[in-house]
Every structure is written in structure tokens, then in C-alpha cells.
Coordinates of C-alpha atoms in Angstrom, one line a residue:
Chain I
M1 CA 3.7 -12.4 15.2
L2 CA 3.5 -10.1 12.9
E3 CA 4.7 -7.5 14.9
V4 CA 6.6 -6.1 11.7
L5 CA 4.8 -6.4 8.8
P6 CA 6.1 -5.3 5.1
A7 CA 4.9 -1.8 3.7
E8 CA 4.2 -2.8 0.2
V9 CA 4.5 -6.3 -1.6
S10 CA 4.3 -7.1 -5.6
I11 CA 2.5 -9.4 -6.6
F12 CA 3.0 -11.8 -10.0
E13 CA -0.3 -12.2 -11.4
V14 CA -0.2 -16.1 -12.9
G15 CA -3.7 -16.7 -13.7
M16 CA -3.4 -16.4 -18.3
R17 CA -0.4 -19.4 -17.9
D18 CA -0.7 -21.7 -14.6
G19 CA -4.6 -20.5 -15.2
L20 CA -4.9 -21.2 -18.0
Q21 CA -2.8 -23.9 -18.5
N22 CA -4.5 -26.2 -15.7
Q23 CA -8.1 -25.5 -16.9
P24 CA -9.6 -27.8 -19.5
D25 CA -11.3 -25.2 -21.9
Y26 CA -9.1 -23.1 -25.2
L27 CA -10.0 -19.8 -24.9
P28 CA -9.6 -18.1 -27.9
A29 CA -6.4 -15.4 -28.2
E30 CA -8.6 -13.5 -28.3
A31 CA -10.5 -13.3 -25.7
K32 CA -6.7 -13.9 -24.0
I33 CA -5.4 -11.0 -25.4
E34 CA -8.2 -9.3 -23.9
L35 CA -8.1 -9.5 -20.8
I36 CA -4.7 -9.8 -20.3
N37 CA -5.2 -5.3 -21.3
L38 CA -7.3 -5.0 -18.6
L39 CA -5.2 -6.8 -16.0
S40 CA -2.9 -4.6 -17.2
E41 CA -5.6 -1.4 -16.0
T42 CA -5.7 -3.4 -12.3
G43 CA -2.6 -1.9 -11.1
L44 CA -0.7 -5.8 -11.4
Q45 CA 2.9 -4.1 -12.9
K46 CA 3.9 -8.2 -13.5
L47 CA 1.0 -10.2 -15.8
E48 CA 2.2 -13.6 -16.8
I49 CA 1.1 -13.9 -19.8
T50 CA 1.9 -16.9 -21.6
S51 CA 4.3 -19.8 -22.6
F52 CA 6.4 -21.0 -25.6
V53 CA 6.4 -24.6 -24.8
S54 CA 5.1 -27.1 -27.4
P55 CA 1.3 -27.0 -27.8
K56 CA 1.8 -30.8 -27.8
W57 CA 2.3 -30.2 -23.9
I58 CA -0.6 -27.4 -23.5
P59 CA -2.4 -26.9 -26.0
Q60 CA -4.6 -24.3 -24.2
L61 CA -1.5 -22.3 -24.9
K62 CA -0.5 -22.6 -28.6
D63 CA -1.5 -19.3 -29.7
N64 CA 1.5 -17.7 -27.0
L65 CA 2.6 -15.5 -30.3
E66 CA -0.6 -14.2 -31.6
V67 CA -0.9 -13.3 -27.8
A68 CA 2.2 -12.1 -27.0
T69 CA 2.3 -9.4 -30.7
G70 CA -1.3 -8.9 -30.0
I71 CA -2.1 -7.1 -26.2
K72 CA -1.4 -3.2 -25.8
R73 CA 1.5 -3.1 -23.8
K74 CA 1.3 -0.9 -20.6
P75 CA 3.8 1.2 -19.5
G76 CA 5.1 0.0 -16.1
V77 CA 4.0 -2.9 -16.8
V78 CA 6.1 -5.7 -16.8
Y79 CA 5.0 -8.8 -19.4
S80 CA 6.3 -12.1 -19.1
A81 CA 6.0 -15.8 -20.5
L82 CA 7.4 -19.5 -19.2
V83 CA 10.2 -20.8 -21.0
P84 CA 10.5 -24.1 -20.4
N85 CA 13.5 -24.5 -23.3
E86 CA 16.0 -23.2 -25.8
K87 CA 13.9 -23.5 -28.6
G88 CA 10.7 -21.7 -26.5
L89 CA 13.7 -18.5 -26.0
E90 CA 13.5 -18.3 -30.1
D91 CA 9.9 -17.6 -29.9
A92 CA 9.6 -15.9 -27.1
L93 CA 12.8 -13.3 -28.7
T94 CA 10.3 -13.6 -32.4
A95 CA 7.7 -12.0 -29.7
G96 CA 9.5 -9.5 -28.2
M97 CA 9.3 -10.9 -24.8
E98 CA 11.7 -8.4 -22.7
E99 CA 11.3 -10.8 -19.5
I100 CA 11.2 -14.5 -19.1
A101 CA 10.6 -16.9 -16.8
V102 CA 12.4 -20.8 -17.1
F103 CA 11.5 -23.0 -14.4
L104 CA 13.6 -26.4 -12.4
A105 CA 11.3 -29.0 -10.0
V106 CA 13.3 -29.5 -6.6
S107 CA 12.7 -32.7 -7.2
E108 CA 14.7 -35.6 -9.6
T109 CA 12.4 -38.3 -9.3
L110 CA 9.5 -35.5 -10.5
N111 CA 12.8 -34.0 -13.9
R112 CA 12.7 -38.0 -14.3
K113 CA 9.4 -37.9 -14.9
N114 CA 8.6 -34.6 -17.0
I115 CA 11.8 -34.7 -19.3
N116 CA 14.1 -37.4 -18.4
K117 CA 16.8 -34.9 -16.9
T118 CA 18.7 -35.8 -13.4
T119 CA 18.1 -32.3 -11.8
D120 CA 21.1 -31.6 -11.9
E121 CA 20.7 -32.0 -16.4
A122 CA 17.6 -30.1 -16.1
L123 CA 19.3 -27.1 -14.1
E124 CA 22.1 -27.4 -17.2
A125 CA 19.7 -27.1 -19.4
V126 CA 17.6 -24.7 -17.7
N127 CA 20.6 -22.2 -17.5
A128 CA 21.8 -22.0 -20.6
V129 CA 18.0 -20.3 -21.9
T130 CA 19.0 -18.0 -18.8
S131 CA 22.2 -17.5 -20.5
G132 CA 21.1 -17.1 -23.5
A133 CA 18.3 -14.0 -22.7
I134 CA 20.5 -12.6 -20.2
A135 CA 22.8 -12.2 -22.8
K136 CA 19.8 -10.2 -25.3
G137 CA 19.1 -8.7 -22.7
I138 CA 16.0 -10.5 -21.0
R139 CA 15.5 -10.8 -17.9
V140 CA 14.9 -13.6 -16.1
R141 CA 12.8 -15.1 -12.9
G142 CA 13.5 -18.6 -12.0
Y143 CA 10.9 -21.1 -10.4
L144 CA 11.3 -23.5 -9.0
S145 CA 8.5 -26.2 -8.2
T146 CA 7.8 -28.7 -5.6
V147 CA 9.9 -26.9 -2.9
F148 CA 7.4 -27.6 -0.3
G149 CA 7.0 -31.1 -0.9
C150 CA 6.5 -33.5 -4.2
P151 CA 3.6 -35.8 -5.2
F152 CA 6.3 -38.7 -5.4
E153 CA 9.0 -38.0 -2.9
G154 CA 6.8 -36.0 -0.3
E155 CA 9.3 -33.8 1.6
I156 CA 12.2 -32.0 -0.1
D157 CA 15.7 -31.4 1.3
M158 CA 15.6 -27.3 2.2
G159 CA 19.9 -27.2 1.5
R160 CA 18.9 -29.0 -2.6
V161 CA 16.2 -25.5 -2.1
A162 CA 19.3 -23.5 -1.1
E163 CA 21.1 -24.7 -3.6
L164 CA 18.9 -25.0 -7.0
T165 CA 17.7 -20.9 -6.1
Q166 CA 21.5 -19.3 -5.6
E167 CA 22.3 -21.2 -9.5
L168 CA 19.5 -19.9 -10.4
L169 CA 20.3 -16.7 -9.1
N170 CA 24.3 -17.0 -10.0
T171 CA 23.4 -17.4 -13.3
G172 CA 21.9 -14.6 -13.5
A173 CA 17.5 -14.7 -12.4
Y174 CA 17.0 -11.8 -10.7
E175 CA 14.6 -13.4 -9.0
V176 CA 12.8 -16.6 -8.2
S177 CA 9.7 -18.4 -7.2
L178 CA 10.3 -20.9 -4.4
G179 CA 6.3 -22.7 -5.8
D180 CA 4.2 -25.1 -3.8
T181 CA 3.0 -27.1 -6.8
T182 CA 0.1 -29.7 -5.2
G183 CA -0.5 -27.4 -2.8
V184 CA 0.8 -29.5 0.5
G185 CA 2.6 -27.5 2.7
N186 CA 1.6 -25.7 6.1
P187 CA 1.6 -22.6 7.4
L188 CA 4.8 -24.8 9.8
Q189 CA 6.3 -25.7 7.6
V190 CA 6.9 -22.7 5.5
R191 CA 8.2 -21.0 8.7
K192 CA 11.0 -23.5 8.9
A193 CA 12.3 -23.3 5.6
L194 CA 12.4 -19.4 5.3
E195 CA 14.6 -19.7 8.7
Y196 CA 16.5 -21.7 7.1
L197 CA 17.2 -20.5 3.4
R198 CA 17.4 -16.7 5.0
T199 CA 20.5 -18.4 6.2
K200 CA 21.6 -19.4 2.9
L201 CA 19.9 -16.3 0.4
D202 CA 18.6 -13.6 0.0
L203 CA 14.3 -13.0 1.2
N204 CA 14.6 -10.0 -0.7
K205 CA 15.6 -12.5 -4.2
I206 CA 12.2 -14.9 -2.8
A207 CA 8.9 -14.8 -4.4
L208 CA 6.5 -17.5 -2.9
H209 CA 4.7 -19.2 -5.7
F210 CA 1.6 -21.3 -2.4
H211 CA -1.2 -22.8 -4.3
D212 CA -4.8 -23.4 -2.3
T213 CA -5.3 -27.0 -2.9
R214 CA -6.4 -27.8 1.1
G215 CA -7.4 -24.4 1.8
L216 CA -3.7 -23.1 3.8
G217 CA -2.3 -20.5 1.0
L218 CA -3.5 -17.5 3.0
A219 CA -1.8 -18.3 6.2
N220 CA 1.1 -19.7 4.5
V221 CA 1.3 -17.0 3.0
L222 CA 0.7 -15.2 6.6
V223 CA 4.3 -16.8 7.1
G224 CA 6.3 -15.2 4.4
L225 CA 4.7 -11.8 5.1
D226 CA 6.2 -12.0 8.8
L227 CA 9.5 -13.0 7.9
G228 CA 9.9 -10.7 5.2
V229 CA 9.1 -11.8 2.2
T230 CA 8.0 -9.7 0.0
T231 CA 6.6 -10.8 -3.7
Y232 CA 3.7 -14.3 -4.1
D233 CA 2.1 -15.6 -7.1
S234 CA -1.7 -16.0 -7.5
S235 CA -3.8 -15.8 -10.3
F236 CA -7.0 -13.8 -10.3
G237 CA -10.1 -15.2 -8.9
G238 CA -8.3 -18.5 -8.6
L239 CA -8.2 -19.3 -12.4
G240 CA -7.0 -23.0 -12.6
G241 CA -6.2 -26.1 -10.2
C242 CA -5.0 -29.0 -9.1
P243 CA -3.1 -31.6 -11.7
Y244 CA -4.0 -34.3 -9.5
A245 CA -7.4 -33.6 -8.3
K246 CA -10.6 -32.4 -10.5
G247 CA -12.8 -29.5 -9.4
A248 CA -9.5 -28.7 -6.4
S249 CA -8.3 -24.8 -6.5
G250 CA -5.3 -24.6 -7.7
N251 CA -3.1 -20.6 -7.0
I252 CA -4.3 -18.5 -4.7
A253 CA -6.8 -16.1 -6.0
T254 CA -5.2 -12.4 -6.4
E255 CA -8.7 -11.1 -4.8
D256 CA -7.9 -13.5 -1.9
L257 CA -4.3 -11.9 -1.6
V258 CA -5.1 -8.5 -2.1
Y259 CA -7.8 -8.6 0.5
L260 CA -5.9 -10.1 3.3
L261 CA -3.2 -8.0 2.6
H262 CA -5.2 -4.4 2.3
S263 CA -6.8 -5.2 5.4
M264 CA -3.8 -5.3 7.1
G265 CA -2.5 -2.1 5.8
I266 CA -0.1 -3.2 3.0
K267 CA 0.3 -1.5 -0.5
T268 CA 0.1 -3.0 -3.4
G269 CA -1.2 -0.7 -6.2
V270 CA -4.4 -3.3 -6.8
D271 CA -8.1 -2.1 -7.8
L272 CA -10.2 -4.8 -6.4
E273 CA -12.8 -3.0 -8.3
K274 CA -11.3 -3.7 -11.5
L275 CA -9.0 -7.1 -11.1
M276 CA -12.9 -8.6 -10.0
A277 CA -14.1 -7.5 -13.7
C278 CA -11.8 -8.8 -15.1
S279 CA -12.7 -12.8 -13.0
R280 CA -16.5 -11.7 -14.0
R281 CA -15.6 -11.3 -17.5
I282 CA -13.3 -14.5 -17.7
E283 CA -16.2 -15.9 -15.5
E284 CA -19.1 -14.9 -18.6
L285 CA -15.5 -16.0 -21.9
M286 CA -15.6 -19.1 -19.6
G287 CA -18.7 -20.0 -18.2
T288 CA -17.0 -21.3 -15.0
Q289 CA -17.2 -20.0 -11.5
L290 CA -13.7 -19.4 -10.3
P291 CA -13.1 -20.2 -6.9
S292 CA -11.4 -17.3 -5.2
R293 CA -13.4 -16.3 -1.4
Y294 CA -13.1 -12.5 -2.0
L295 CA -15.4 -12.3 -5.7
R296 CA -18.0 -14.9 -4.5
A297 CA -19.3 -12.7 -1.6
N298 CA -19.1 -9.6 -4.1
A299 CA -20.5 -11.0 -6.9
G300 CA -23.7 -10.9 -6.0
C301 CA -23.6 -7.9 -3.7
K302 CA -21.0 -5.6 -5.6
T303 CA -20.5 -2.7 -1.5
N304 CA -19.8 -5.0 0.5
G305 CA -16.2 -5.9 1.0
Chain Q
M1 CA 5.1 -16.6 14.5
L2 CA 4.3 -20.3 15.7
E3 CA 6.8 -20.8 17.9
V4 CA 4.8 -22.6 20.5
L5 CA 1.7 -24.0 19.4
P6 CA -1.1 -25.8 21.2
A7 CA -0.1 -29.7 21.5
E8 CA -4.5 -30.5 21.1
V9 CA -7.4 -27.6 19.7
S10 CA -10.8 -28.7 20.6
I11 CA -13.0 -28.2 16.7
F12 CA -16.9 -26.6 17.9
E13 CA -19.0 -28.5 15.4
V14 CA -21.9 -26.2 14.6
G15 CA -22.3 -27.3 11.4
M16 CA -25.8 -28.3 11.6
R17 CA -27.0 -24.7 13.5
D18 CA -25.0 -22.6 11.8
G19 CA -24.4 -23.8 8.4
L20 CA -28.1 -24.9 8.6
Q21 CA -29.5 -21.6 8.9
N22 CA -27.6 -20.2 6.2
Q23 CA -28.8 -22.6 3.7
P24 CA -32.2 -22.1 1.4
D25 CA -33.6 -25.9 0.9
Y26 CA -35.3 -27.9 4.1
L27 CA -33.6 -31.0 5.2
P28 CA -35.7 -33.4 6.7
A29 CA -35.4 -34.0 10.5
E30 CA -35.0 -37.7 9.7
A31 CA -31.8 -36.3 7.7
K32 CA -30.3 -34.2 9.8
I33 CA -30.5 -36.6 12.4
E34 CA -28.9 -39.3 10.5
L35 CA -26.0 -36.5 9.8
I36 CA -25.7 -35.6 13.6
N37 CA -25.0 -39.6 14.1
L38 CA -22.6 -39.8 11.4
L39 CA -21.0 -36.9 13.0
S40 CA -20.5 -38.4 16.1
E41 CA -18.5 -41.3 15.5
T42 CA -16.1 -38.6 13.8
G43 CA -14.0 -37.5 16.7
L44 CA -15.3 -34.9 17.1
Q45 CA -16.4 -34.4 20.5
K46 CA -18.5 -31.0 20.2
L47 CA -21.3 -30.5 18.2
E48 CA -23.8 -28.0 18.3
I49 CA -27.5 -29.9 16.7
T50 CA -29.8 -27.2 16.4
S51 CA -31.3 -23.9 17.7
F52 CA -34.5 -23.6 20.3
V53 CA -35.9 -21.0 18.0
S54 CA -39.0 -19.7 16.7
P55 CA -39.8 -21.7 13.5
K56 CA -41.0 -17.9 11.8
W57 CA -37.2 -16.2 12.5
I58 CA -36.2 -19.5 11.3
P59 CA -37.3 -22.4 9.4
Q60 CA -35.1 -24.9 8.3
L61 CA -34.6 -25.6 12.4
K62 CA -38.6 -25.9 12.9
D63 CA -37.7 -29.7 13.5
N64 CA -34.7 -28.9 16.7
L65 CA -37.8 -31.3 19.6
E66 CA -37.7 -34.2 16.7
V67 CA -33.9 -33.9 16.0
A68 CA -32.5 -33.6 19.6
T69 CA -34.5 -36.3 21.0
G70 CA -34.1 -38.8 17.0
I71 CA -30.8 -38.6 17.6
K72 CA -28.9 -41.4 19.1
R73 CA -26.3 -39.6 21.8
K74 CA -23.2 -41.1 22.1
P75 CA -21.2 -40.9 25.6
G76 CA -18.3 -38.8 25.3
V77 CA -19.6 -36.3 22.7
V78 CA -21.1 -32.5 24.1
Y79 CA -24.5 -31.5 22.1
S80 CA -25.2 -28.4 22.7
A81 CA -27.7 -26.0 21.2
L82 CA -28.8 -22.7 20.8
V83 CA -31.4 -20.7 23.0
P84 CA -32.4 -17.4 22.0
N85 CA -34.5 -17.2 24.9
E86 CA -36.5 -18.7 28.4
K87 CA -39.2 -20.1 25.7
G88 CA -35.8 -21.8 24.0
L89 CA -34.6 -23.3 27.2
E90 CA -37.9 -23.9 28.2
D91 CA -37.9 -26.7 25.3
A92 CA -33.8 -27.5 26.1
L93 CA -35.1 -28.9 28.3
T94 CA -37.8 -30.7 27.3
A95 CA -35.5 -31.9 24.7
G96 CA -33.0 -32.9 26.8
M97 CA -30.5 -30.9 26.6
E98 CA -26.9 -31.0 28.7
E99 CA -25.7 -28.1 26.9
I100 CA -26.9 -24.7 26.1
A101 CA -25.0 -21.8 23.7
V102 CA -26.4 -18.4 23.9
F103 CA -25.8 -15.1 22.3
L104 CA -25.0 -11.8 21.9
A105 CA -24.1 -9.5 20.0
V106 CA -21.9 -5.9 20.2
S107 CA -22.9 -4.5 18.1
E108 CA -25.6 -1.9 19.7
T109 CA -27.3 -1.1 16.6
L110 CA -27.5 -5.1 15.3
N111 CA -29.1 -6.2 18.9
R112 CA -31.7 -2.8 18.2
K113 CA -32.4 -3.7 14.4
N114 CA -32.5 -7.8 15.6
I115 CA -34.5 -8.3 19.2
N116 CA -36.0 -4.3 19.2
K117 CA -33.0 -4.4 22.4
T118 CA -29.7 -2.2 23.2
T119 CA -26.9 -4.4 24.6
D120 CA -27.4 -4.3 27.9
E121 CA -31.4 -5.1 28.2
A122 CA -30.0 -7.9 25.9
L123 CA -27.3 -9.6 28.1
E124 CA -30.0 -8.9 30.4
A125 CA -31.9 -11.3 29.0
V126 CA -29.6 -13.6 28.2
N127 CA -27.7 -14.2 31.6
A128 CA -31.7 -15.1 32.9
V129 CA -32.2 -18.1 30.2
T130 CA -28.1 -18.9 30.9
S131 CA -28.6 -18.4 35.6
G132 CA -31.9 -20.6 34.5
A133 CA -29.8 -23.1 32.7
I134 CA -26.7 -23.3 35.5
A135 CA -29.4 -23.6 37.9
K136 CA -31.2 -26.5 36.3
G137 CA -28.3 -28.4 36.1
I138 CA -27.0 -27.3 31.7
R139 CA -24.2 -26.3 30.7
V140 CA -23.7 -22.7 29.7
R141 CA -21.6 -21.7 26.6
G142 CA -21.8 -17.9 25.1
Y143 CA -21.2 -16.3 21.0
L144 CA -20.4 -13.1 21.4
S145 CA -21.3 -12.0 17.8
T146 CA -20.0 -9.3 15.4
V147 CA -16.7 -8.9 17.5
F148 CA -14.0 -8.0 14.5
G149 CA -16.9 -5.9 12.6
C150 CA -20.4 -4.9 12.4
P151 CA -22.0 -4.4 9.2
F152 CA -23.6 -1.1 10.7
E153 CA -21.4 -0.1 13.4
G154 CA -18.0 -0.7 11.6
E155 CA -15.2 -0.9 13.9
I156 CA -15.9 -2.6 17.7
D157 CA -14.5 -1.8 20.7
M158 CA -12.8 -4.5 22.3
G159 CA -13.4 -2.8 26.0
R160 CA -16.4 -3.1 25.1
V161 CA -15.1 -6.8 23.9
A162 CA -13.6 -7.4 27.0
E163 CA -16.8 -6.1 28.9
L164 CA -19.5 -8.2 27.7
T165 CA -17.5 -11.5 28.5
Q166 CA -16.7 -11.3 31.8
E167 CA -20.9 -10.4 32.5
L168 CA -21.3 -13.8 29.6
L169 CA -18.5 -15.8 31.7
N170 CA -19.5 -14.5 35.3
T171 CA -23.0 -15.6 34.9
G172 CA -22.0 -19.3 34.3
A173 CA -21.0 -19.9 31.1
Y174 CA -17.7 -22.0 30.5
E175 CA -16.4 -20.6 27.4
V176 CA -17.9 -17.5 25.4
S177 CA -17.4 -17.4 21.5
L178 CA -16.0 -14.7 20.2
G179 CA -18.0 -14.3 16.3
D180 CA -15.9 -13.2 13.3
T181 CA -19.5 -12.7 12.0
T182 CA -19.2 -11.5 8.5
G183 CA -15.8 -12.9 8.0
V184 CA -14.8 -9.5 8.0
G185 CA -11.9 -9.8 10.7
N186 CA -8.5 -9.9 8.8
P187 CA -5.1 -11.8 11.3
L188 CA -3.4 -8.4 12.2
Q189 CA -6.9 -7.7 14.1
V190 CA -7.3 -10.6 15.0
R191 CA -3.7 -10.0 17.2
K192 CA -4.2 -6.8 18.4
A193 CA -7.6 -8.0 20.0
L194 CA -6.4 -11.3 21.2
E195 CA -3.1 -9.3 23.0
Y196 CA -5.8 -6.6 23.9
L197 CA -8.0 -9.3 25.5
R198 CA -6.1 -11.6 26.6
T199 CA -4.2 -8.8 29.9
K200 CA -8.2 -8.5 30.9
L201 CA -9.4 -11.9 30.2
D202 CA -8.2 -15.6 30.6
L203 CA -7.8 -17.3 26.8
N204 CA -8.1 -20.5 27.9
K205 CA -12.3 -19.2 28.5
I206 CA -12.4 -18.0 25.0
A207 CA -13.2 -19.6 20.7
L208 CA -13.1 -18.5 18.1
H209 CA -15.5 -18.4 15.1
F210 CA -14.2 -17.2 12.4
H211 CA -15.8 -17.1 8.4
D212 CA -14.6 -17.5 5.2
T213 CA -16.9 -14.9 3.6
R214 CA -13.4 -13.8 1.8
G215 CA -10.3 -15.7 2.5
L216 CA -9.2 -15.6 6.1
G217 CA -10.7 -18.1 7.8
L218 CA -7.3 -19.6 8.6
A219 CA -4.6 -16.9 8.2
N220 CA -6.9 -16.2 11.1
V221 CA -7.1 -19.3 13.3
L222 CA -3.3 -19.4 12.5
V223 CA -3.0 -16.3 14.8
G224 CA -5.5 -18.0 17.2
L225 CA -3.3 -20.6 17.6
D226 CA 0.1 -18.1 18.2
L227 CA -1.9 -16.2 21.0
G228 CA -2.9 -20.1 22.5
V229 CA -6.6 -20.3 21.5
T230 CA -7.1 -23.9 22.0
T231 CA -10.9 -24.2 20.6
Y232 CA -12.2 -23.3 17.1
D233 CA -16.0 -23.2 15.5
S234 CA -16.3 -24.5 12.4
S235 CA -19.5 -26.2 9.8
F236 CA -18.3 -29.9 8.1
G237 CA -17.7 -29.1 4.1
G238 CA -18.0 -25.6 5.1
L239 CA -22.1 -26.2 5.3
G240 CA -23.8 -22.7 5.2
G241 CA -23.5 -19.2 4.0
C242 CA -23.2 -15.4 4.3
P243 CA -26.8 -13.8 5.3
Y244 CA -25.1 -10.5 3.7
A245 CA -24.2 -11.9 0.3
K246 CA -25.7 -14.4 -1.7
G247 CA -23.1 -17.0 -2.8
A248 CA -20.6 -16.5 -0.4
S249 CA -18.4 -18.2 2.3
G250 CA -20.0 -18.9 5.5
N251 CA -18.9 -20.7 8.9
I252 CA -14.5 -21.7 7.7
A253 CA -14.8 -25.5 7.0
T254 CA -14.2 -28.5 9.6
E255 CA -12.5 -30.1 7.5
D256 CA -9.8 -27.3 6.0
L257 CA -9.7 -26.6 9.7
V258 CA -8.0 -30.1 10.6
Y259 CA -6.1 -30.3 7.7
L260 CA -4.5 -27.2 8.8
L261 CA -3.8 -28.2 12.0
H262 CA -3.1 -32.0 11.3
S263 CA -0.3 -30.9 8.6
M264 CA 1.0 -29.1 12.2
G265 CA 1.0 -31.6 14.6
I266 CA -1.5 -30.0 16.2
K267 CA -4.4 -33.4 17.7
T268 CA -7.7 -32.8 17.3
G269 CA -9.2 -36.1 17.2
V270 CA -11.0 -35.9 14.3
D271 CA -11.2 -38.5 11.4
L272 CA -10.8 -36.3 8.6
E273 CA -12.0 -40.2 5.7
K274 CA -15.0 -39.9 7.9
L275 CA -15.8 -36.2 8.6
M276 CA -15.6 -36.1 4.5
A277 CA -18.0 -38.5 4.1
C278 CA -20.2 -36.6 6.1
S279 CA -20.1 -33.3 4.0
R280 CA -20.2 -36.3 0.6
R281 CA -23.6 -36.9 2.3
I282 CA -25.5 -33.9 2.7
E283 CA -23.8 -33.0 -0.7
E284 CA -26.4 -35.4 -1.3
L285 CA -29.3 -35.1 0.6
M286 CA -29.6 -31.2 -0.1
G287 CA -27.9 -31.5 -3.6
T288 CA -25.6 -28.8 -3.7
Q289 CA -21.1 -29.2 -3.5
L290 CA -19.7 -27.2 -0.4
P291 CA -16.8 -25.5 -0.3
S292 CA -14.4 -26.9 1.8
R293 CA -11.0 -26.7 0.0
Y294 CA -9.8 -29.7 1.6
L295 CA -12.9 -31.5 0.8
R296 CA -12.6 -30.7 -3.2
A297 CA -9.1 -31.4 -3.3
N298 CA -10.7 -35.5 -1.8
A299 CA -13.6 -35.3 -4.6
G300 CA -12.0 -36.9 -6.8
C301 CA -9.0 -38.3 -5.2
K302 CA -9.5 -40.5 -2.1
T303 CA -6.0 -40.7 -1.7
N304 CA -4.6 -37.1 -2.3
G305 CA -4.4 -35.6 1.5

């Protein structure tokens, strides 16, 4: 175990999208812009900044256009936004996005419940968005959700995961992020899943998106590292939550992830002090306390990290 | 990684000692007795219930005799208490303890600061307590602290860890728990430490005691499991904290540990619902919210685990 570790890992920061959409309160556009500009200076190179989704679905991100056009774009940083459909793609193009993310659930039940489509129909719709974006020169990232378990279906067929991932890649996504949407995956399951997937797919095209809802987020990352996956999604401070359990944690915290990686000599390019300043600023703006362990350990004692 | 996992793991519950001594408030003896009795019914088989230490050092546990003699002892459950010196051993004998724990820091600086002794002098004092206990038919567990890093000395020499562990075992301790006292250990370091220690010691005589101060607790456990260590210390709900950082997490939470183990098919004998009832009860008694992720995920939604 951990005989060979990646020298470098890429972090896809999803706090301003996945984190905020799971916070109950609305954060004004001006504050979002300030935070994205701050995040751009931490060394993070991939920032998901909003979602071009109907404000009826996610009112927290209703200011997507204002945010996407209001930020200062730092050279070398990739700014991405989630796009659920062709209307969203139009808006993302208007906002001048250079990268978008599309998403699809593996779970048939979830697709039926959420968008009243079969998974095949949902894939078709996603492929239309991807093709439309690629035609305009926009890079596309894919999300596959409920990969490690579905609140309705339970266990997920990895054959289907491999198939859908390959479909997303074939249509032009440069990478597919496999999501443990409700934080039910465990390290043994992640190992088995990745050992299977690497017989079907190039793991360099895979990112892992873990939630820390039951505390296993970083243990799952460790297995991903052991099997050579080099991109992980996380949220600064652990911003966000779980739609299925009030008060529970959502995305793994970027601070905890970065600390794990740096402590084992893996480079991320991220400055932990600057990153914690972003978390402290959003705590101040939202009047909340974020769950990142590393952040909490350094809240009262800045030299202790 | 994780090719071979233990079928069963033993959990040493330290919340009522290590947890409480790091909580700022005093919990009355009556409440402690209620909680220990509740913990006895969860399936946990090893409970550290107090410390026979001077109330000047740890006022939170000044009621050690009252607690140790007031609980209902459940057959099959081992009740243990920390004993720092010969005076403590006398008190533990008076209280009718059948098992005690002795402790020693690897760090020379910490021993000088805390007890004004060299490590060799501290070991001699610990050995006197161990021998005294063994002569009375009391089982002894050893703690070795600051094994994965010391706030004053930084990195710790594993040769010295092996040597001191062997000394504790030679004097009669049935097991030595290696402690990451300030939560600075990382998975790669734990792997290297255990790979070295297994060339010097029988890992069946070793327990691991991780703190989750920077979020790496369960990732470190995963490495321990991968290398065959089958006893882990934890605190129900994650009760406790870190003396070096206010608001930070201390011991790994027993709920998170049990969930990790059960999710990978490893038996513990612990009933998670009953365990969470203990955590909810102490939250109620202390007016606090405990940091266990699993507990928080199930706080509002009992069927979600």
C-alpha cells in the first residue's frame, strides 16, 4: 500500500458551485466574486464558479451570469461552470465560459425522479450539450453521479459506470469525475471499483469526487492515490452539506485534502494559508463555521499546521 | 492495498478518559456513571473509564473513585483506567480496577516538560507501576505517546519507539497503544513506521491511537488495517479535543471508525445506533455538539446510515 504515489495531484475546487448549492442561505454576487478572486490567488488551478441552471432549481446560484462576468480571470486558472441543458449552454456562452461541466446520474431511478428521463435519454441530452460546446471550442468535463451508491437503488453496477464514462469521453469530455454523491462509498469498494474500471478505461481520464458525509472521504482518496488517480474534487473549508441529512458534511474539504497530499510529499501548488483565508472569509460572510478539520485545527493557532 | 483485511477489529473506547480530559467543562459523576453504563450496552468490550491522576492536573476526572465504584460492571466488558504513578495505582486498587493503563512519551522534551524526568527515568517509574499492578493480578496496557511527531521535537526516531514498546511489553503490558497525540501523522509515515516496527515487534501486541485533528485519522487507520493491526483507540462522538488548538478535533470518533470497519465487512460487535445514543446523551448533558461525521449525518435522519 502506498508503495508508489503520484508526484503531483490536481485539485478541482467545487466549493462555489457544489458547496454553495447545498448551503441554505444566498450569498450575494459581490461576495461570490470576491471569494472566487481570492481562490484564484491560492494556487488552485481549476475553479468551478457557478451553475447555469434555472434559478427555480438552485436559487443560491441565480446570479450565475453576474458572477461569471464579474470575476477577474487569472491567467493559468481554468474557470468552469455546471451546465445542465442547452439553455444553460447558451447562458454559459453568453458569460464567456471557456469550460463547462455536464452531469449524469448512473442511477436510473434518480434520473427518472430528477429529470423524468431514462439514463439513456439523459445521456443523449448531455451528449447534445457536450457536442454543442465542443463545436464552439469550449472544453467539457463530465460528472457521473451516484457511482458508489444511490439513495434509491443502493449498489451500482460498475459495468454501467464504465460504459457511461466511456460515452461521455467519446462525445468529447476531457475527463469524467466519478461522484460519491451521498458519501456512502468505502475504501474497499473504491479499490474494487477502480481495479475494475482500469481494465476498461484510462484512469488518467478519471477524477474522483468524494463526499465526507460519513467521515470516509480522505480514506477513499488514499485508495484513489494508491491506484494512481491524480485529480480530486473538493470544496474549500468543506463548504456545503448533504441534501439528505441536515447538518452533515458534504464535499471533502480542500484544506484536509491538500494537507493529506502535502504531508505525503505530493505537490498541489496550493498555499494552505491563503486557502484558509478564503474559508475564514466565507465563514465571516455567511456567519457559519465550516467543517474542515485542518481549518478548525488552525482556527485559533495559525502556527500549528 | 486492502488485499487482506482483518475479519474482526477490537475497539478501545477512550472517550470517558481521553475525551473528557480535553473537554473544558466538568461532567458530574452521576452523568459519567450513566454514560459508562450506556456504553457497556453498545457491544464495546473495552472501556477506559477514568484516570487516577491528581485532581490538580485533571480536575475533569477528580471523581475517579466515585465513578469507578459507581458503575454497573457488565460481564465480558473490560473496564480500564489510566494510572500515572504509584499513588494512582493505590487508588485504582482501592477502586477495584482489574485493568489499568500506564503511559510514557517517546519525546525526551515532553517528558522533561511534563514530569521533569528523562525518558529513561519516566520508563523506570512506569515499570514500577506496571510491576506493582501485575503483582496484584491487574492487567496493564501501555500507551506510548507522540509516536508520530512531537510538538517540540518534530519527527520521532522509530528505533526508540520499538525499544520503548518492547520495554513496556517486557515488564508485563499485554499491549502497547502507539499514539499520534497531536494528530500530525500521515498515512505514508504510518506505513513506514509499521513496516519498520513489524521487523522488531509482534504487531499483535500493538494498538493504534490516532487523533483526527487535521482530518487524517481514518486514512491512518486504513493503513493500520492494511498492515494487519487489529486494535484501535477512539472516542464516542469524537468527544474531546486537542490541547494545542481550541475547537480542533481530538480522538477519532468511534462511530466513524465503526462505520469504516462495518462498511468493509470487518466485525466490531458494536451496535451503531446504541453508540450514537450515547453520543446524543452526552451532547445533551454537556450542551455541546460532537464532531463525528457519521453522528452528524444521522442526527436528523436516523434511517440514512
